[in-house]
Structure formats: structure tokens, C-alpha cells
Amino acid sequence: MKLVKPRSTELDVNRYLGLLPELDELFHLIELMGDQGKVKLLGEVENSNRVFPLIGLVLGTEDKTAPTFSLFSGVHGLERIGSRVSLAYLRTFLQLLKWDRNTQEILQRSRFVLLPVINPVGMFLKRRSNGNGVDLMRNAPIQAENLSRFSLYGGHRISPRLPWYQGPSNAPMEYEAQVLCQFVKDEVFSSKLAISVDVHSGYGARDRFWFPYAKTRNPFKHLSEVFTLKSMLDQTYPNHIYKIEPQSNQYVTHGDLWDYLYEQHLNLEGNRLFLPFCLEMGSWLWVKKNFRQVFSILGVFNPIAQHRLQRTLRRHIHLFDFLHRAVQSPLSWAGLPATEKILIRKKALDLWYDD
Ligand SMILES: [Zn+2]
């Protein structure tokens, strides 16, 4: 895999047409967006004489301290449904922007940031890793605590031929991971209040909504904020489908990009909050209804039947909309007095860390 510095940051869509249906959908949406947002060619990755773009979108106010909601997807090349789901939300949002005054006003005081296809080469090659065989979600300079040396799944440095390869030791992060991290630092870190969601699929039969850490079972700093958000979601959408928990309740990994970014953000000065979530859509929901899917590599990670695909594409719009609203209305969850936060943190510890 070769890395290419883009010739210019202007996006010439014609250079990339027909490479991936997810990119073609993104180009449609860029056209629909018109001058309502900025398109950024963040980098290019080359594989087998094809050049793939890494494209970021930024909508809303120029004020980078404004509340920011951001969506990321396509880190794992097999989990194409993640990109479909984030693009489906973008499509709805752009259509609302045409006629809904609330949506138009939201963008005057907030920002909406997206990087919908982070690993286009992996997607093209139909594999989880990037073109170098590296699992981008094991690639950040983060060492997990108490992880067995024999756990391949948590990340390893044995060989790029095995899944979950972290990359060579002491090497810089992979290009796609660097581009993602730089984009988040440039477009999200200055915000006083930011929520991000990275969309994945494949683990288990439930849709899980994970917050840090992936690297340790120890609780992270902003537990009271997440617990309050969860309570708001439970009350506002009492029939929602999500299992909300720290990722490490399911498994612990090395090199999680969002653990890394969260900790980088903690080092910044000033009063600001950045909460990175991962939406892990349970693909066994799709597989168990159509078991033959298990014999196709994409079938394990994506809904195949048309009605199931449509159901998945509309399933998460409420969640994204809820989070998008939550960053603009922080008083009830991110602006709580310290005494109240201590009580809430205790409840959160009981719920998620009872061991
Ligand atoms: Zn994934």
C-alpha cells in the first residue's frame, strides 16, 4: 500500500467514481450538501494502482468552540454497514436542512463533523484491516492493562496475516489512523462540548453503545456525564434498543483509537468535554435470521436482505438525533454541580463496575 499526498485539498470527485458504493453515496450527498458544508480531502491511500480518498465533512458554524456532534465509520473494511448507517443519517439531516427551521438554526450555533469511510482500501479488499494488514482499532499507542499475551483478539504484533494485528512495535500510527486523529484534533477538540460516535458491526446479538475505556476495566473520568445521558435516553426513548456500557465490560483491547483521543483531549487546557462513543451493531441479529449469510465474509458483518438493510439504516437515526440535541442542551447533563456529580458517579459505579 502506498500513501499519496493529495495534489490539492480540492476534491475532484471524478477521480474516485465507481471505486466503492459507499464513496459514490458520499459523493451524491456532497452534491446534495452544496455550499451548506465544507468538504475536505484529508488524504489519499493507494492500492493496486487505485487511489482512494479520505474525505471529511464539516457543517455548521465557523466557531470551533461551538457544540459539536461527529460521526465516524468504516474503520474496519468488512463492516460496510457502519458507513451506510452514518451516510443515511447525513442524508436525512441534509434533507431536513432544506426545509426544517430547527435544523437550520441548530447549525448556526453548532457543528456537525463526519469522516464516513476511514478505511476505503480495507473496504475495497473486503477485509477488516487496512492495506498493510493492520487493524486500525488496535493501532493507537495505547497499552491495555491485564491483557493476556495469548489474546489475539485484543491486539498482537505477531503477523499482519492474523486478524487484530496492531502493526510493528515502535512504528508511527498507520496513515488512516493519523488522518483520523488529526481531523478530530482539528475539527472536534476545540469544542467546549463534543460527542462523537464511531459506527461498527459484528459483535454479538445486541446493539451496544460503548464509552471508554477499551484498554482497562477501570472507570473513566466522565462517568457521571455518561450516566446522566443514559438516564435521559432511557426516559426520552423508553423503548430504545441499546445496551450502554463501557467497552471493557465486553472485552479489553490494545491500541483503541478513541481511548487514545480521549486521553489526548484530557491533557488540553480549559473547560471542555469530549465524549467518544462506539456504536457496535450486533450482526448476529441479521445472521440468525438468515443463517446462510455466515458463509459469506461480508454476510457476517452486514445485513444482506433488503428489508433488513432498510431496517438497520433507519434504526439509529433517533440515537444520532438525540445526541445531536444533547450537545446543544448541556445544562441537564454536562453542567451539573460537583456534589450531584459525586452521587451520580456512585450510581454509575454500581451499575457498570460492581466487581
Ligand atoms: Zn469494527
PDB file of C-alpha atoms in Angstrom, residues 27-174:
ATOM      1  CA  PHE A  27     -20.402  11.950  -3.487  1.00  0.00           C
ATOM      2  CA  HIS A  28     -24.172  12.128  -4.012  1.00  0.00           C
ATOM      3  CA  LEU A  29     -24.551  13.583  -0.552  1.00  0.00           C
ATOM      4  CA  ILE A  30     -21.731  16.085  -1.134  1.00  0.00           C
ATOM      5  CA  GLU A  31     -23.665  17.290  -4.166  1.00  0.00           C
ATOM      6  CA  LEU A  32     -26.851  17.482  -2.108  1.00  0.00           C
ATOM      7  CA  MET A  33     -24.990  19.415   0.594  1.00  0.00           C
ATOM      8  CA  GLY A  34     -23.844  22.083  -1.895  1.00  0.00           C
ATOM      9  CA  ASP A  35     -22.386  25.070  -0.048  1.00  0.00           C
ATOM     10  CA  GLN A  36     -24.081  24.149   3.255  1.00  0.00           C
ATOM     11  CA  GLY A  37     -20.893  22.484   4.461  1.00  0.00           C
ATOM     12  CA  LYS A  38     -17.183  22.092   3.738  1.00  0.00           C
ATOM     13  CA  VAL A  39     -15.643  19.060   2.061  1.00  0.00           C
ATOM     14  CA  LYS A  40     -12.049  18.264   2.998  1.00  0.00           C
ATOM     15  CA  LEU A  41      -9.788  15.879   1.119  1.00  0.00           C
ATOM     16  CA  LEU A  42      -7.766  14.764   4.149  1.00  0.00           C
ATOM     17  CA  GLY A  43      -5.526  12.301   2.349  1.00  0.00           C
ATOM     18  CA  GLU A  44      -5.335   9.528  -0.221  1.00  0.00           C
ATOM     19  CA  VAL A  45      -4.400   5.862   0.025  1.00  0.00           C
ATOM     20  CA  GLU A  46      -3.265   3.798  -2.953  1.00  0.00           C
ATOM     21  CA  ASN A  47      -3.778   0.107  -3.556  1.00  0.00           C
ATOM     22  CA  SER A  48      -3.309  -1.891  -6.791  1.00  0.00           C
ATOM     23  CA  ASN A  49      -2.987   1.322  -8.825  1.00  0.00           C
ATOM     24  CA  ARG A  50      -6.216   2.697  -7.439  1.00  0.00           C
ATOM     25  CA  VAL A  51      -6.274   5.883  -5.404  1.00  0.00           C
ATOM     26  CA  PHE A  52      -8.843   6.144  -2.599  1.00  0.00           C
ATOM     27  CA  PRO A  53      -9.779   9.414  -0.897  1.00  0.00           C
ATOM     28  CA  LEU A  54     -10.161  10.070   2.826  1.00  0.00           C
ATOM     29  CA  ILE A  55     -12.911  12.663   2.968  1.00  0.00           C
ATOM     30  CA  GLY A  56     -14.052  14.760   5.920  1.00  0.00           C
ATOM     31  CA  LEU A  57     -17.169  16.927   6.048  1.00  0.00           C
ATOM     32  CA  VAL A  58     -17.785  19.886   8.327  1.00  0.00           C
ATOM     33  CA  LEU A  59     -21.183  21.556   8.611  1.00  0.00           C
ATOM     34  CA  GLY A  60     -22.294  24.435  10.797  1.00  0.00           C
ATOM     35  CA  THR A  61     -20.767  27.476  12.393  1.00  0.00           C
ATOM     36  CA  GLU A  62     -17.131  28.504  11.842  1.00  0.00           C
ATOM     37  CA  ASP A  63     -16.768  28.832  15.616  1.00  0.00           C
ATOM     38  CA  LYS A  64     -14.787  25.731  16.597  1.00  0.00           C
ATOM     39  CA  THR A  65     -15.650  26.136  20.278  1.00  0.00           C
ATOM     40  CA  ALA A  66     -19.341  25.526  19.448  1.00  0.00           C
ATOM     41  CA  PRO A  67     -21.053  22.258  20.481  1.00  0.00           C
ATOM     42  CA  THR A  68     -20.006  19.523  18.064  1.00  0.00           C
ATOM     43  CA  PHE A  69     -21.575  16.223  17.108  1.00  0.00           C
ATOM     44  CA  SER A  70     -19.410  13.963  14.965  1.00  0.00           C
ATOM     45  CA  LEU A  71     -19.827  10.631  13.191  1.00  0.00           C
ATOM     46  CA  PHE A  72     -17.124   8.217  12.049  1.00  0.00           C
ATOM     47  CA  SER A  73     -17.352   4.873  10.273  1.00  0.00           C
ATOM     48  CA  GLY A  74     -15.624   2.385   8.006  1.00  0.00           C
ATOM     49  CA  VAL A  75     -12.626   1.813  10.285  1.00  0.00           C
ATOM     50  CA  HIS A  76     -13.000  -1.924   9.662  1.00  0.00           C
ATOM     51  CA  GLY A  77     -13.301  -2.687   5.968  1.00  0.00           C
ATOM     52  CA  LEU A  78     -15.735  -5.563   6.425  1.00  0.00           C
ATOM     53  CA  GLU A  79     -18.222  -3.528   8.435  1.00  0.00           C
ATOM     54  CA  ARG A  80     -19.594  -1.600   5.476  1.00  0.00           C
ATOM     55  CA  ILE A  81     -22.978  -1.182   7.142  1.00  0.00           C
ATOM     56  CA  GLY A  82     -21.328   1.311   9.528  1.00  0.00           C
ATOM     57  CA  SER A  83     -20.657   3.705   6.636  1.00  0.00           C
ATOM     58  CA  ARG A  84     -24.153   3.107   5.261  1.00  0.00           C
ATOM     59  CA  VAL A  85     -25.692   3.974   8.636  1.00  0.00           C
ATOM     60  CA  SER A  86     -23.736   7.215   9.086  1.00  0.00           C
ATOM     61  CA  LEU A  87     -24.458   8.273   5.482  1.00  0.00           C
ATOM     62  CA  ALA A  88     -28.171   7.506   5.983  1.00  0.00           C
ATOM     63  CA  TYR A  89     -28.212   9.938   8.916  1.00  0.00           C
ATOM     64  CA  LEU A  90     -26.348  12.547   6.857  1.00  0.00           C
ATOM     65  CA  ARG A  91     -28.920  12.183   4.078  1.00  0.00           C
ATOM     66  CA  THR A  92     -31.817  12.738   6.485  1.00  0.00           C
ATOM     67  CA  PHE A  93     -30.019  15.681   8.075  1.00  0.00           C
ATOM     68  CA  LEU A  94     -29.341  17.334   4.687  1.00  0.00           C
ATOM     69  CA  GLN A  95     -32.967  16.899   3.614  1.00  0.00           C
ATOM     70  CA  LEU A  96     -34.155  18.429   6.904  1.00  0.00           C
ATOM     71  CA  LEU A  97     -31.768  21.307   6.312  1.00  0.00           C
ATOM     72  CA  LYS A  98     -33.710  22.201   3.166  1.00  0.00           C
ATOM     73  CA  TRP A  99     -36.999  22.902   4.931  1.00  0.00           C
ATOM     74  CA  ASP A 100     -36.803  22.460   8.707  1.00  0.00           C
ATOM     75  CA  ARG A 101     -36.086  25.722  10.511  1.00  0.00           C
ATOM     76  CA  ASN A 102     -34.980  23.901  13.674  1.00  0.00           C
ATOM     77  CA  THR A 103     -32.243  22.063  11.794  1.00  0.00           C
ATOM     78  CA  GLN A 104     -31.159  25.270  10.066  1.00  0.00           C
ATOM     79  CA  GLU A 105     -30.944  27.065  13.417  1.00  0.00           C
ATOM     80  CA  ILE A 106     -29.053  24.194  15.045  1.00  0.00           C
ATOM     81  CA  LEU A 107     -26.244  24.654  12.534  1.00  0.00           C
ATOM     82  CA  GLN A 108     -25.992  28.359  13.324  1.00  0.00           C
ATOM     83  CA  ARG A 109     -24.824  27.523  16.823  1.00  0.00           C
ATOM     84  CA  SER A 110     -23.233  24.081  16.461  1.00  0.00           C
ATOM     85  CA  ARG A 111     -21.086  21.895  14.215  1.00  0.00           C
ATOM     86  CA  PHE A 112     -21.639  18.510  12.591  1.00  0.00           C
ATOM     87  CA  VAL A 113     -18.439  16.714  11.575  1.00  0.00           C
ATOM     88  CA  LEU A 114     -18.114  13.427   9.649  1.00  0.00           C
ATOM     89  CA  LEU A 115     -15.478  11.053   8.306  1.00  0.00           C
ATOM     90  CA  PRO A 116     -17.675   8.277   6.884  1.00  0.00           C
ATOM     91  CA  VAL A 117     -15.142   5.976   5.128  1.00  0.00           C
ATOM     92  CA  ILE A 118     -11.953   5.768   7.169  1.00  0.00           C
ATOM     93  CA  ASN A 119     -10.511   2.579   5.644  1.00  0.00           C
ATOM     94  CA  PRO A 120     -11.524   2.530   1.956  1.00  0.00           C
ATOM     95  CA  VAL A 121      -8.750   0.087   0.960  1.00  0.00           C
ATOM     96  CA  GLY A 122      -9.910  -2.464   3.551  1.00  0.00           C
ATOM     97  CA  MET A 123     -13.439  -1.998   2.242  1.00  0.00           C
ATOM     98  CA  PHE A 124     -12.269  -2.493  -1.328  1.00  0.00           C
ATOM     99  CA  LEU A 125     -10.234  -5.606  -0.444  1.00  0.00           C
ATOM    100  CA  LYS A 126     -13.104  -6.949   1.707  1.00  0.00           C
ATOM    101  CA  ARG A 127     -11.053  -7.222   4.837  1.00  0.00           C
ATOM    102  CA  ARG A 128     -11.084  -5.814   8.337  1.00  0.00           C
ATOM    103  CA  SER A 129      -7.581  -4.360   8.323  1.00  0.00           C
ATOM    104  CA  ASN A 130      -6.126  -1.619   6.140  1.00  0.00           C
ATOM    105  CA  GLY A 131      -3.940  -2.354   3.086  1.00  0.00           C
ATOM    106  CA  ASN A 132      -0.949  -3.107   5.336  1.00  0.00           C
ATOM    107  CA  GLY A 133      -2.849  -5.764   7.282  1.00  0.00           C
ATOM    108  CA  VAL A 134      -3.120  -3.520  10.353  1.00  0.00           C
ATOM    109  CA  ASP A 135      -6.314  -3.383  12.432  1.00  0.00           C
ATOM    110  CA  LEU A 136      -6.757   0.376  12.812  1.00  0.00           C
ATOM    111  CA  MET A 137      -8.689  -0.093  16.076  1.00  0.00           C
ATOM    112  CA  ARG A 138      -5.651  -1.815  17.610  1.00  0.00           C
ATOM    113  CA  ASN A 139      -3.143   0.630  16.191  1.00  0.00           C
ATOM    114  CA  ALA A 140      -3.051   3.611  18.598  1.00  0.00           C
ATOM    115  CA  PRO A 141      -0.146   3.897  21.076  1.00  0.00           C
ATOM    116  CA  ILE A 142      -2.238   2.557  23.955  1.00  0.00           C
ATOM    117  CA  GLN A 143      -1.291  -0.470  26.022  1.00  0.00           C
ATOM    118  CA  ALA A 144      -4.131  -2.416  27.629  1.00  0.00           C
ATOM    119  CA  GLU A 145      -3.946  -3.408  31.276  1.00  0.00           C
ATOM    120  CA  ASN A 146      -4.026  -7.060  32.371  1.00  0.00           C
ATOM    121  CA  LEU A 147      -4.475  -8.429  28.875  1.00  0.00           C
ATOM    122  CA  SER A 148      -3.193 -11.946  28.341  1.00  0.00           C
ATOM    123  CA  ARG A 149      -0.274 -12.254  25.937  1.00  0.00           C
ATOM    124  CA  PHE A 150      -2.228 -15.016  24.254  1.00  0.00           C
ATOM    125  CA  SER A 151      -5.294 -12.917  23.482  1.00  0.00           C
ATOM    126  CA  LEU A 152      -5.052 -12.325  19.750  1.00  0.00           C
ATOM    127  CA  TYR A 153      -8.374 -10.528  19.731  1.00  0.00           C
ATOM    128  CA  GLY A 154      -7.138  -7.741  21.991  1.00  0.00           C
ATOM    129  CA  GLY A 155      -4.345  -6.961  19.527  1.00  0.00           C
ATOM    130  CA  HIS A 156      -0.959  -8.567  18.842  1.00  0.00           C
ATOM    131  CA  ARG A 157       2.275  -7.934  16.964  1.00  0.00           C
ATOM    132  CA  ILE A 158       2.805 -11.449  15.614  1.00  0.00           C
ATOM    133  CA  SER A 159       1.902 -11.047  11.946  1.00  0.00           C
ATOM    134  CA  PRO A 160      -0.282  -8.957   9.617  1.00  0.00           C
ATOM    135  CA  ARG A 161      -1.596 -12.277   8.268  1.00  0.00           C
ATOM    136  CA  LEU A 162      -3.547 -12.746  11.500  1.00  0.00           C
ATOM    137  CA  PRO A 163      -6.540 -10.548  12.290  1.00  0.00           C
ATOM    138  CA  TRP A 164      -6.270  -7.863  15.024  1.00  0.00           C
ATOM    139  CA  TYR A 165      -2.643  -7.069  14.136  1.00  0.00           C
ATOM    140  CA  GLN A 166      -1.529  -3.889  15.913  1.00  0.00           C
ATOM    141  CA  GLY A 167       1.264  -3.043  13.464  1.00  0.00           C
ATOM    142  CA  PRO A 168       5.019  -3.218  14.115  1.00  0.00           C
ATOM    143  CA  SER A 169       6.179  -2.036  17.533  1.00  0.00           C
ATOM    144  CA  ASN A 170       7.564   1.492  17.766  1.00  0.00           C
ATOM    145  CA  ALA A 171       6.198   2.355  14.317  1.00  0.00           C
ATOM    146  CA  PRO A 172       4.110   5.500  13.837  1.00  0.00           C
ATOM    147  CA  MET A 173       0.361   5.003  13.565  1.00  0.00           C
ATOM    148  CA  GLU A 174      -0.953   3.888  10.191  1.00  0.00           C
TER     149      GLU A 174
END
